[in-house]
C-alpha positions as a printed NumPy array, in Angstrom:
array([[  0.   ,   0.   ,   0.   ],
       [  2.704,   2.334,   0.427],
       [  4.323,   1.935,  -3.234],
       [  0.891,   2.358,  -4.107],
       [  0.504,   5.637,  -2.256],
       [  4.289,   7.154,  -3.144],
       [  3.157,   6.388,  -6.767],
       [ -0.12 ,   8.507,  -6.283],
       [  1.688,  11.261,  -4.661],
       [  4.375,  10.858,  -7.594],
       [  1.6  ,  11.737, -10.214],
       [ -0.071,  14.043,  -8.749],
       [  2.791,  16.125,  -7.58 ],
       [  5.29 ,  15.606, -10.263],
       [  4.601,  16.307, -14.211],
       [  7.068,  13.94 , -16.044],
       [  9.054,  15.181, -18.873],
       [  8.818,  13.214, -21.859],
       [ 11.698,  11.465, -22.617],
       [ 13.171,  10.846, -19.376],
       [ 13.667,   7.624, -17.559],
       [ 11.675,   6.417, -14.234],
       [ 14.542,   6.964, -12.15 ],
       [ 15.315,  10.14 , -13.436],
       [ 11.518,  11.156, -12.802],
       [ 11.754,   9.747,  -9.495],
       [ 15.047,  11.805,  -8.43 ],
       [ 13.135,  15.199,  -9.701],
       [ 10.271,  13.628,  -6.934],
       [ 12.531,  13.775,  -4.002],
       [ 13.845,  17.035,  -4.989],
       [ 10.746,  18.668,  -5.318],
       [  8.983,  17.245,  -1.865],
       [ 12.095,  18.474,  -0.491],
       [ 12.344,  21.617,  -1.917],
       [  8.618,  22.502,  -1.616],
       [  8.622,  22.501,   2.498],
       [ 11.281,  24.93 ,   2.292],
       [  9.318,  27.898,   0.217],
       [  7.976,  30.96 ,   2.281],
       [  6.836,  33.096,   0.192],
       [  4.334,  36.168,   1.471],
       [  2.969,  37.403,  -2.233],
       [  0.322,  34.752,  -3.354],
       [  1.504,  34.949,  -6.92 ],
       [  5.132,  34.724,  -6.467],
       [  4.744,  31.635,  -4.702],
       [  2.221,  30.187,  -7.324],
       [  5.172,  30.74 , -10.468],
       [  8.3  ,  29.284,  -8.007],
       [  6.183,  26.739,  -6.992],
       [  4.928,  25.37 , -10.73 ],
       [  8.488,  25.521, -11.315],
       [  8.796,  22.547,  -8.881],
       [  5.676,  21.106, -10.219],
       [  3.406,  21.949,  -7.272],
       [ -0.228,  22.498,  -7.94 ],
       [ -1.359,  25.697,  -7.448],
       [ -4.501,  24.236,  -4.783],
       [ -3.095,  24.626,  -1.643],
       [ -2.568,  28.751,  -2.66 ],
       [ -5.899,  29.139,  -3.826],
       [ -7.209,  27.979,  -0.902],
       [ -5.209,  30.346,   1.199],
       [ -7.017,  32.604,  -0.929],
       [-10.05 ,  31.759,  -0.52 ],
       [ -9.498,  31.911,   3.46 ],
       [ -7.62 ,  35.702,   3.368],
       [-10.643,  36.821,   1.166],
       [-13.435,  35.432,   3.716],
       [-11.683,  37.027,   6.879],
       [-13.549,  40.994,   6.49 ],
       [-16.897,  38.488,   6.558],
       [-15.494,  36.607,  10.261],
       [-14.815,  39.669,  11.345],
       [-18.344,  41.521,  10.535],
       [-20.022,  38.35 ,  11.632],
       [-17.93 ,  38.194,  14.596],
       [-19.049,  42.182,  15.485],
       [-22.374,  41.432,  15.051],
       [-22.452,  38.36 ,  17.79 ],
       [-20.687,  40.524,  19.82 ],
       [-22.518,  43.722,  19.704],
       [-26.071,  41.38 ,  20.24 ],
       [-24.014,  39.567,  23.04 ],
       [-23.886,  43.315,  24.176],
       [-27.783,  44.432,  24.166],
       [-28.745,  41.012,  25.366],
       [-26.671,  42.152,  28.431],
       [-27.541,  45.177,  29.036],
       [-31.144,  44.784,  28.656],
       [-31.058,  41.9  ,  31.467],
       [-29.051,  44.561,  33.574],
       [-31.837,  47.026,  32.792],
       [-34.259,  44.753,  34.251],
       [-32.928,  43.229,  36.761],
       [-31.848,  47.081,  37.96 ],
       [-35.56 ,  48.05 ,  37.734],
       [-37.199,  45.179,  39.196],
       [-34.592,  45.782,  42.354],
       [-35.086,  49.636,  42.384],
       [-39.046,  48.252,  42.536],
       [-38.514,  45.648,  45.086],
       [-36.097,  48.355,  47.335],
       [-39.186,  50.706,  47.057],
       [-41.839,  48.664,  48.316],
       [-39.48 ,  47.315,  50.893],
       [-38.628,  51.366,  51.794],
       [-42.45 ,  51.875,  52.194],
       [-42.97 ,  48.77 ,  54.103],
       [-40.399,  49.722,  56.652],
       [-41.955,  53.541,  56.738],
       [-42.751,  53.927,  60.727],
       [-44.881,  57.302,  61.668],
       [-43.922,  60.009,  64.241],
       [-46.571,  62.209,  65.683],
       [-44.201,  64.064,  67.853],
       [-42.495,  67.59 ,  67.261],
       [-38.581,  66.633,  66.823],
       [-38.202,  70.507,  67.876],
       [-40.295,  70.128,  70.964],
       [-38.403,  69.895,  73.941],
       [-39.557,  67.92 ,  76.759],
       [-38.715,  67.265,  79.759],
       [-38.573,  64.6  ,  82.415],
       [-42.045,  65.431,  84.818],
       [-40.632,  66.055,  88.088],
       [-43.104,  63.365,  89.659],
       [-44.056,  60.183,  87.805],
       [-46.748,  57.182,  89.179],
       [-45.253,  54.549,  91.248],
       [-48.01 ,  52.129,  89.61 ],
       [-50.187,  52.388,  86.856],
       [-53.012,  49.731,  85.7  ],
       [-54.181,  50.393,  82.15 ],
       [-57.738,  49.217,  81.492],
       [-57.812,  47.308,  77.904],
       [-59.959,  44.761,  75.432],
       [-58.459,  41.117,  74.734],
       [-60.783,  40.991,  71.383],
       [-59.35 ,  43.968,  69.169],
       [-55.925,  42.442,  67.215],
       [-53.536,  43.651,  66.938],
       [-53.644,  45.576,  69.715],
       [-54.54 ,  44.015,  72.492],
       [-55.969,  39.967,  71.976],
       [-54.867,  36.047,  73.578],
       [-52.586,  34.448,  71.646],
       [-52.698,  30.64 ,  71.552],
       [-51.595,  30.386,  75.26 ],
       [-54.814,  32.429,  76.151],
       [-51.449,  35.236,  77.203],
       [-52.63 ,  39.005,  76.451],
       [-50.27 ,  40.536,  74.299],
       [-50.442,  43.177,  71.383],
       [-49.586,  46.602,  70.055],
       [-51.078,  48.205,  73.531],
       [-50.058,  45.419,  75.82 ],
       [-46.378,  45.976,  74.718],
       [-46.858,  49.697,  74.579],
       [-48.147,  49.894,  77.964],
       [-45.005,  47.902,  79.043],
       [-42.708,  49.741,  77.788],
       [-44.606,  52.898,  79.299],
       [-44.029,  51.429,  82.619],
       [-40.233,  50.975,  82.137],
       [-39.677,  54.172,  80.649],
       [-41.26 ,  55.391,  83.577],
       [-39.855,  53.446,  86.119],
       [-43.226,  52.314,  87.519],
       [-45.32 ,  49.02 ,  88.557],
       [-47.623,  47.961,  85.46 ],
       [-50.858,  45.783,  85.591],
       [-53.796,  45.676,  83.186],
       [-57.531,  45.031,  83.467],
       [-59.298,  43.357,  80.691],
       [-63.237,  45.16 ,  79.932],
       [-65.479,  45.362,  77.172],
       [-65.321,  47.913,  75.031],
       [-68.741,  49.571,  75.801],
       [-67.558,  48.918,  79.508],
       [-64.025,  51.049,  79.331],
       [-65.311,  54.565,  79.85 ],
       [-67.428,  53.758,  82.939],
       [-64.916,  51.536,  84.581],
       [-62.001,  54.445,  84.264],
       [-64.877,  56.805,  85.668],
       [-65.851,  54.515,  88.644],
       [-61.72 ,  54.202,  89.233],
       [-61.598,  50.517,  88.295],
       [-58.252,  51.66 ,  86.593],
       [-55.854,  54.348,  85.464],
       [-55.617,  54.955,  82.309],
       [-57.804,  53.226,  79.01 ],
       [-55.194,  51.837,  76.338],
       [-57.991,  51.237,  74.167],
       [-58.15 ,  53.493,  71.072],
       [-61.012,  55.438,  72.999],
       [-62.457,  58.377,  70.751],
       [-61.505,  61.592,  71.635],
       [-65.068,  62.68 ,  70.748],
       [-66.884,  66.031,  71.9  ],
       [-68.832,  63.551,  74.57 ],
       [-65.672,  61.708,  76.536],
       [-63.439,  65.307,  75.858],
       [-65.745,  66.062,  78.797],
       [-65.215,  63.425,  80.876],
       [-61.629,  62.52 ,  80.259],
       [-58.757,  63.932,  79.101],
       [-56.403,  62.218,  76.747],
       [-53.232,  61.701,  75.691],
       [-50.979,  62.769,  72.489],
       [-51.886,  60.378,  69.483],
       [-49.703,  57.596,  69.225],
       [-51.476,  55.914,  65.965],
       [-53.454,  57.119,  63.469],
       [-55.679,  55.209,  60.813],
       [-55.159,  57.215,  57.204],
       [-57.583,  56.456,  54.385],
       [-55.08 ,  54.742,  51.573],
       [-55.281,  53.95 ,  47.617],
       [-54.427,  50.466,  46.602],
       [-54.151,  49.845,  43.044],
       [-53.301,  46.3  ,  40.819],
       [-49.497,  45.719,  40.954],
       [-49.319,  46.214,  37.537],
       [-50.693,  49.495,  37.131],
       [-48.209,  51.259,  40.591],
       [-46.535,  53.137,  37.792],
       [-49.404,  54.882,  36.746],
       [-50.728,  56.844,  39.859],
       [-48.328,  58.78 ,  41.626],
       [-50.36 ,  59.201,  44.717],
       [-51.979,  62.604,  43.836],
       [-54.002,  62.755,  40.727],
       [-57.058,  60.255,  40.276],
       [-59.172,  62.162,  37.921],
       [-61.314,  59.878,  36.159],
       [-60.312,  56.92 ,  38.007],
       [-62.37 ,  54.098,  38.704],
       [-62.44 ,  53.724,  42.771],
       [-64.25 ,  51.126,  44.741],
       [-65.165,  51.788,  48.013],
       [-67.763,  50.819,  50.676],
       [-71.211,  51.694,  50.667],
       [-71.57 ,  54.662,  53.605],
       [-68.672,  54.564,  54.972],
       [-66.37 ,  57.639,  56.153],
       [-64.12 ,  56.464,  53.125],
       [-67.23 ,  57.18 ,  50.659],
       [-67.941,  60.296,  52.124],
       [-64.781,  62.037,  52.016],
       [-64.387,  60.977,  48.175],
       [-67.751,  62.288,  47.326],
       [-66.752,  65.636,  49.404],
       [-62.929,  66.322,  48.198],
       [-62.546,  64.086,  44.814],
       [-65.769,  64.384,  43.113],
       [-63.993,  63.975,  39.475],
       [-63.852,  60.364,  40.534],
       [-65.803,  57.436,  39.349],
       [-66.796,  56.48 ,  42.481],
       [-68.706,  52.901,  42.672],
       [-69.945,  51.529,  46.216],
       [-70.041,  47.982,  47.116],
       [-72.832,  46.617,  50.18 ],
       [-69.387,  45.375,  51.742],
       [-66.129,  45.987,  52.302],
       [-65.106,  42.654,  50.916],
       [-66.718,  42.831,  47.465],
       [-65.02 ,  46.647,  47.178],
       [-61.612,  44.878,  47.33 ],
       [-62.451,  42.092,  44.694],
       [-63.625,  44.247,  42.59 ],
       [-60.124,  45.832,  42.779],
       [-58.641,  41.967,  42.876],
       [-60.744,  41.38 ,  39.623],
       [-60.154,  44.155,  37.769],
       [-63.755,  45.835,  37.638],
       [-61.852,  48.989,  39.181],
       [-58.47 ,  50.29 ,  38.679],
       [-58.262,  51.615,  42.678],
       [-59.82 ,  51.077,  45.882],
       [-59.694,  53.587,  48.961],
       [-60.164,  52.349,  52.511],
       [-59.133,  52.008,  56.034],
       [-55.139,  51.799,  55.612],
       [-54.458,  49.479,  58.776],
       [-57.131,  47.055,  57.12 ],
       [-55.384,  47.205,  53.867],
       [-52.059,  46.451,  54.959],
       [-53.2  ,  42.96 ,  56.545],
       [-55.316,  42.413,  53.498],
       [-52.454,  43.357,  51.01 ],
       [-50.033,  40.88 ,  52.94 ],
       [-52.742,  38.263,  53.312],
       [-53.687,  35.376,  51.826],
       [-57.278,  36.836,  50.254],
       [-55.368,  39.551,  48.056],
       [-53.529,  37.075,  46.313],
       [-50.572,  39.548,  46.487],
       [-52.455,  41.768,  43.833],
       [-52.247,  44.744,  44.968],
       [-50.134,  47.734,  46.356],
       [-50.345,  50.978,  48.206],
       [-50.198,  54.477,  46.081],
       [-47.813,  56.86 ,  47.675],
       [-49.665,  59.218,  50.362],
       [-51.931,  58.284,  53.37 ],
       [-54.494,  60.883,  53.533],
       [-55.48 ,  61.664,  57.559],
       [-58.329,  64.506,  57.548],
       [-59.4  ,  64.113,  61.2  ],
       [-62.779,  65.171,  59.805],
       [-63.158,  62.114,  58.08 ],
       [-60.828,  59.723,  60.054],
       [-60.629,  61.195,  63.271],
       [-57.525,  62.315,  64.944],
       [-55.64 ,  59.251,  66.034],
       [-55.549,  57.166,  69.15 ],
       [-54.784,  58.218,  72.517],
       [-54.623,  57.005,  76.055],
       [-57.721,  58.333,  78.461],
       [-57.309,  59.658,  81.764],
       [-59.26 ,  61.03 ,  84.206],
       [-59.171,  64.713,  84.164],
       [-58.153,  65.095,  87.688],
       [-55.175,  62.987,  86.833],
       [-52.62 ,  65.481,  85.386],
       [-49.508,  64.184,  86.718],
       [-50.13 ,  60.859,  85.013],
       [-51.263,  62.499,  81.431],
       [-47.939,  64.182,  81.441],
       [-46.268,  61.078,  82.291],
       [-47.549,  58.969,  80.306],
       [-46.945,  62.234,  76.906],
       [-43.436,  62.257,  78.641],
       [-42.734,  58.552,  77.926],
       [-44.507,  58.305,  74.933],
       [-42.069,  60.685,  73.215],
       [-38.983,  58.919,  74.994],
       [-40.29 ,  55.817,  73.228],
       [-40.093,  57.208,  70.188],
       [-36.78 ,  58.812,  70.75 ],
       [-35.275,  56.036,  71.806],
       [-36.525,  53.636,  68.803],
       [-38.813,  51.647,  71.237],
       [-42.063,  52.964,  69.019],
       [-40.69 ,  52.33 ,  65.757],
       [-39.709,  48.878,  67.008],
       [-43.362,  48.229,  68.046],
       [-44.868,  49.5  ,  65.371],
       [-42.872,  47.177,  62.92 ],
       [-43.213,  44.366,  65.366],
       [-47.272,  44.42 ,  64.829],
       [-47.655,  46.28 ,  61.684],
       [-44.843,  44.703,  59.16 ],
       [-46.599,  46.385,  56.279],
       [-46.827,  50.154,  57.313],
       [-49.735,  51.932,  56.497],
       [-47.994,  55.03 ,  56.138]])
């Protein structure tokens, strides 16, 4: 096989001279495949006349060619890759940047905690404070104050009181009433002070006197996830808005945003699914309601809050406060005294995030 192949090579590679013998023919053979290796030529047609005067074919150049003329082509195909490669990247930075600027702000306004006292205010420590206090409070109003599974009181105004107390260096107890009960049973001295979100109506601002507000329930927009990037919190004109049937939330669109498309629902539950569903593009409602809803299980996580709570105490009262007796001044400014050292000090904000983990604010 061998022969066979050094005779193909032979023929191919060598034209024979008429005339000659094989072993002349043969000798020309070796000379050539050893000459050939040794030619490095740069100019294409150069190389093509030394080499046919060896008797190389001129494929092997051609083909070299072929391959210098294709390289512009690599190199615009090669761009092109590159430069898509490029926008392909940049356009999953874009998003990914956008859906973490979106995720930071609705973390940001989940984490937003309230402050109803003047930073500028100054305040300071009453010069006599209660040795004891006992708070009158509900077990049957969650957050605030309800049994866990233990059948232990605890809540927003069980902790609060608490950490009243401590700030105050005083004794703490609490009294569990109804809530019809609470203003009679602080009259008849059954306790201290009501933790109880009590009114501050025209009727009990005679009787008691109360504290500075250290919640207040805003009236809040929520809107479809998909549509946050089209209200900015203050213009709604022509807006489709759910809301319930007679309640203060009704009224005070009817009063200050009649360019609304206001549509009330019997309930408050069919005014969010009709937000949840899509038969509105916004709902307005009690904000502390909405931030359990939004977080719970009924929402299906469709919604979110629009920028802005909106507190007219007109419409949704001015906050809750802690009742007193009237002849019971030293404790009112006390109890004011501590609940601005709790907020100071962090204590407050810790609280509030502690019970509320999606801020209605």
């Amino acid at each position: 096989m061998t022969k066979a192949l050094s005779s193909l090579v032979a023929e191919q590679d060598v034209v024979r001279p008429q005339g000659r013998s094989e072993a002349q023919a043969l000798r020309q053979s070796a000379q050539v495949r050893a000459a050939a290796p040794s030619l490095r030529c740069l100019v294409p047609d150069p190389c093509a006349d030394r080499a046919s005067q060896f008797g190389v074919t001129h494929s092997r150049l051609a083909l070299n060619s072929t391959l210098t003329s294709s390289r512009p082509i690599r190199a615009i195909v090669t761009f092109f890759l590159l430069s898509l490669f490029a926008i392909i990247l940049n356009a999953q930075a874009a998003y990914a940047t956008d859906t973490q600027s979106k995720s930071a702000d609705a973390q940001i306004s989940s984490q937003i905690v309230p402050n109803f006292w003047d930073p500028r205010s100054l305040l300071e420590r009453p010069a006599e404070t209660p040795e004891r206090i006992e708070f009158l409070a509900t077990d049957d109003f969650p957050p605030f104050s309800f049994r866990d599974k233990t059948e232990r009181l605890t809540g927003f105004h069980v902790d609060l009181a608490r950490a009243l107390c401590e700030e105050l260096q005083s004794s703490c107890s609490m009294r569990v009433k109804a809530f019809e009960a609470l203003p009679d049973a602080l009259e008849a001295d059954e306790g201290d002070a009501a933790i109880a979100g009590l009114a501050k109506t025209a009727e009990l601002g005679e009787r008691f006197s109360f504290s500075d507000p250290y919640l207040k329930l805003p009236g809040r927009f929520v809107v479809r996830a998909s549509d946050r990037d089209r209200f900015d919190g203050t213009s709604f004109a022509g807006t489709a808005v759910a809301v319930e049937k007679g309640s203060r939330h009704a009224a005070f669109l009817k009063d200050r945003m009649p360019e609304l498309q206001i549509t009330e629902f019997e309930t408050l539950a069919e005014a969010r699914e009709a937000l949840r569903s899509g038969k509105v593009a916004a709902h307005f409602g009690d904000g502390m309601a909405l931030s359990f809803w939004l977080s719970g299980a009924l929402s299906e996580a469709c919604c979110v809050f629009v920028p802005g709570p909106w507190m007219e105490e007109a419409y949704f009262g001015d906050g809750l406060r802690i009742a007193v007796r009237q002849e019971d001044a030293v404790l009112l400014e006390a109890i004011n005294y501590g609940l601005r050292r709790l907020q100071e000090k962090g204590i407050y904000a810790e609280l509030y995030r502690r019970y509320f983990p999606t801020s209605f604010f």
